[in-house]
Short mmCIF file of C-alpha atoms in Angstrom, two decimals:
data_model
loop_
_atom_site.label_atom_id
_atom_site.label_comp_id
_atom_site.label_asym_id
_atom_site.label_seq_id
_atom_site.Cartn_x
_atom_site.Cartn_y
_atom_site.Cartn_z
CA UNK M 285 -21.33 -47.27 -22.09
CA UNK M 286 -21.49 -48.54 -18.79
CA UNK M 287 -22.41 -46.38 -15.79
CA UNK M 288 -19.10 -46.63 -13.93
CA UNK M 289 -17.17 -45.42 -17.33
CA UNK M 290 -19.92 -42.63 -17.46
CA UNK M 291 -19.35 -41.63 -13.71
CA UNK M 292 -15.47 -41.58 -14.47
CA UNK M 293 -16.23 -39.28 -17.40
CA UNK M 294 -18.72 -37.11 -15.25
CA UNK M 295 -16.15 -37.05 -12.59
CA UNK M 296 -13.12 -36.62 -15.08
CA UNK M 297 -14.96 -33.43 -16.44
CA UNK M 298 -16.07 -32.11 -13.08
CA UNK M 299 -12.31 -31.88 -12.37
CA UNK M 300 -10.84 -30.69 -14.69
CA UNK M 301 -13.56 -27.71 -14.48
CA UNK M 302 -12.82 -27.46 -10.70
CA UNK M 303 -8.83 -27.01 -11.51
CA UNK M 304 -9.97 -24.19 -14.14
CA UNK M 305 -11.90 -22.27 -11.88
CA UNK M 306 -9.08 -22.55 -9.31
CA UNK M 307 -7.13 -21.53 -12.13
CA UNK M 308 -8.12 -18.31 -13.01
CA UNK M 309 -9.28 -17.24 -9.35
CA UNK M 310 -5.90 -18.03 -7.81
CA UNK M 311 -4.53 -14.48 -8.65
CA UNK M 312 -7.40 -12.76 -5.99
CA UNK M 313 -5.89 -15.18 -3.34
CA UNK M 314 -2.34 -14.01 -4.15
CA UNK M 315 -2.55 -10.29 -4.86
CA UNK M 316 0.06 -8.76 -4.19
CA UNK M 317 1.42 -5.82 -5.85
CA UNK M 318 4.90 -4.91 -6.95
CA UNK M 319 5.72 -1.55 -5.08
CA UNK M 320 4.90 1.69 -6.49
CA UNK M 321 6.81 4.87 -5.79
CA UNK M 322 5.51 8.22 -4.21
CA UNK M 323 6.96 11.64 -3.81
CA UNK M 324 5.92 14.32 -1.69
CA UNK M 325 7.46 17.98 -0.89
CA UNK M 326 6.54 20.68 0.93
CA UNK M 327 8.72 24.26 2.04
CA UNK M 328 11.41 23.21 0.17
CA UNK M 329 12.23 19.61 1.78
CA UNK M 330 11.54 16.72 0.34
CA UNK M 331 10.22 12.78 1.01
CA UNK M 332 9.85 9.98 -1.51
CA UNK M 333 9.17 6.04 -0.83
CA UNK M 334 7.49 3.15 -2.29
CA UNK M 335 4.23 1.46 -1.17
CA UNK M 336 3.06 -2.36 -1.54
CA UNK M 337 0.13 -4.52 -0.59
CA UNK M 338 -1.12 -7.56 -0.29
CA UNK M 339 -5.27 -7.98 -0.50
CA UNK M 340 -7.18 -10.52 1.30
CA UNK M 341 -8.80 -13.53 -0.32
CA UNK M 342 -11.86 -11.87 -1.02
CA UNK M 343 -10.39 -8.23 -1.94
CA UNK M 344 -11.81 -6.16 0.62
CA UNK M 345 -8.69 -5.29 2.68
CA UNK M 346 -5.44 -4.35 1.71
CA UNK M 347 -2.30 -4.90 3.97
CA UNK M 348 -0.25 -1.59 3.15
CA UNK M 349 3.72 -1.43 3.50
CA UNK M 350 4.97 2.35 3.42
CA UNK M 351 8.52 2.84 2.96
CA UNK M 352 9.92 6.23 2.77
CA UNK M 353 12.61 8.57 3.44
CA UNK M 354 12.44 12.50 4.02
CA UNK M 355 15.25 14.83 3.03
CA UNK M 356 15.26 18.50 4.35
CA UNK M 357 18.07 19.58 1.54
CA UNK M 358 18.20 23.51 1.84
CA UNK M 359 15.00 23.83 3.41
CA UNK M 360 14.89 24.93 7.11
CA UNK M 361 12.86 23.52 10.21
CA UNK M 362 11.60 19.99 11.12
CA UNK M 363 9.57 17.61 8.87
CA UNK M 364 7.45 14.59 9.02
CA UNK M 365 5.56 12.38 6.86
CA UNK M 366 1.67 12.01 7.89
CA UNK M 367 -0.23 8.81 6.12
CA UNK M 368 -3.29 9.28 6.13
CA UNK M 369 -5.62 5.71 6.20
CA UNK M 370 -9.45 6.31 6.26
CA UNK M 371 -9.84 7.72 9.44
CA UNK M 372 -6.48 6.99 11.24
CA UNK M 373 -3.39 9.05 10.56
CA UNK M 374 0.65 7.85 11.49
CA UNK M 375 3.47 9.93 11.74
CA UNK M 376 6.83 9.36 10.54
CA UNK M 377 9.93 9.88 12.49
CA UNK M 378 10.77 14.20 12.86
CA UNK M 379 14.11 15.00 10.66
CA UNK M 380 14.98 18.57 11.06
CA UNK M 381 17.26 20.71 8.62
CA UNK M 382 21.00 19.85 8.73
CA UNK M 383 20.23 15.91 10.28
CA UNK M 384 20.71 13.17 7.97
CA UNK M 385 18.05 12.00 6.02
CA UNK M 386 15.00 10.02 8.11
CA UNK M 387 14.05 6.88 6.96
CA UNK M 388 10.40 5.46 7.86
CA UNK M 389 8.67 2.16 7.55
CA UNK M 390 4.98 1.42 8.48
CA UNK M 391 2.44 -1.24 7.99
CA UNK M 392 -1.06 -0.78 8.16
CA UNK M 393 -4.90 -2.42 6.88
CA UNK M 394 -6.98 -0.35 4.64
CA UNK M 395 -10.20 -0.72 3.36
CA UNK M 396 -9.43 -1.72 -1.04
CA UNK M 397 -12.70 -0.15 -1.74
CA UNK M 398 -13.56 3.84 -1.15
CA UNK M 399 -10.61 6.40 -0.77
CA UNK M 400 -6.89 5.30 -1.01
CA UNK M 401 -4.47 6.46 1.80
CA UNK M 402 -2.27 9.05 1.60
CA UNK M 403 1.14 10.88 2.39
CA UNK M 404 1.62 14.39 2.79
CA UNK M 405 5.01 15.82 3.95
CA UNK M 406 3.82 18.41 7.00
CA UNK M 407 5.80 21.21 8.91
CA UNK M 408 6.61 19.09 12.49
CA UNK M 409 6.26 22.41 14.35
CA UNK M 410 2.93 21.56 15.92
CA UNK M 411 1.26 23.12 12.91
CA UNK M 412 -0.91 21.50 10.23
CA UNK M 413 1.00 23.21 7.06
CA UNK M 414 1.49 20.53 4.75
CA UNK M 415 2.33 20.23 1.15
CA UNK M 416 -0.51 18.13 -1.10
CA UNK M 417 -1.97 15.24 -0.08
CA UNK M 418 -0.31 11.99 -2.51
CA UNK M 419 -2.44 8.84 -3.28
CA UNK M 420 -0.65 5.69 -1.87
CA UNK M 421 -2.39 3.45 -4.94
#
């Protein structure tokens, strides 16, 4: 065998390796995740929403989308949604009892390793009552 067929073999191989290995890692460079839904309640009203994220190449951060809606029903007084994101908090829009229902949207980065953000519907009263806190993933 002659050494050019040999390199084309070596080289041949080498690719076809390279492709495989590109392959198989190509779904940590593309994760994203199909959204999952939350619910959260507290005093009677009511919130519920779905979250998605994409993750970075190398699956340390996670780009978080937070939809959500919160519905007072018979309950009385003013609500928001808190998210809670390793440190940092956001508030949703206030809706108050007898208002139509609020919807919210936020985007935020989160750390993919340690503990997952969370929503928790609150009393918007100035207070910190709030119902339980709900993993976002």
């Amino acid at each position: 065998m002659s050494l050019s067929r040999h390199f084309r073999r070596v080289l041949t191989a080498a690719v076809v390796m390279t492709a495989t290995a590109v392959t198989t890692a190509a779904p940590a460079f593309a994760a994203s995740v199909i959204p999952s839904s939350w619910t959260a309640s507290y005093a009677g009203a009511q919130a519920g929403g779905t979250t998605s994220y994409v993750q970075d190449p190398f699956g340390v951060t996670r780009t978080v989308t937070v939809k959500g809606v919160i519905k007072t029903g018979s309950a009385t007084g003013c609500f928001q949604a808190v998210i809670d994101a390793q440190g940092t908090s956001w508030r949703s829009p206030t809706t108050c009892s007898g208002e139509t229902a609020q919807s919210f949207l936020t985007t935020f980065k989160a750390v993919a390793i340690g503990q997952a953000p969370s929503v928790r519907l609150c009393s918007a009263s100035g207070t910190s009552a709030c119902g339980a806190a709900v993993p976002l993933w």
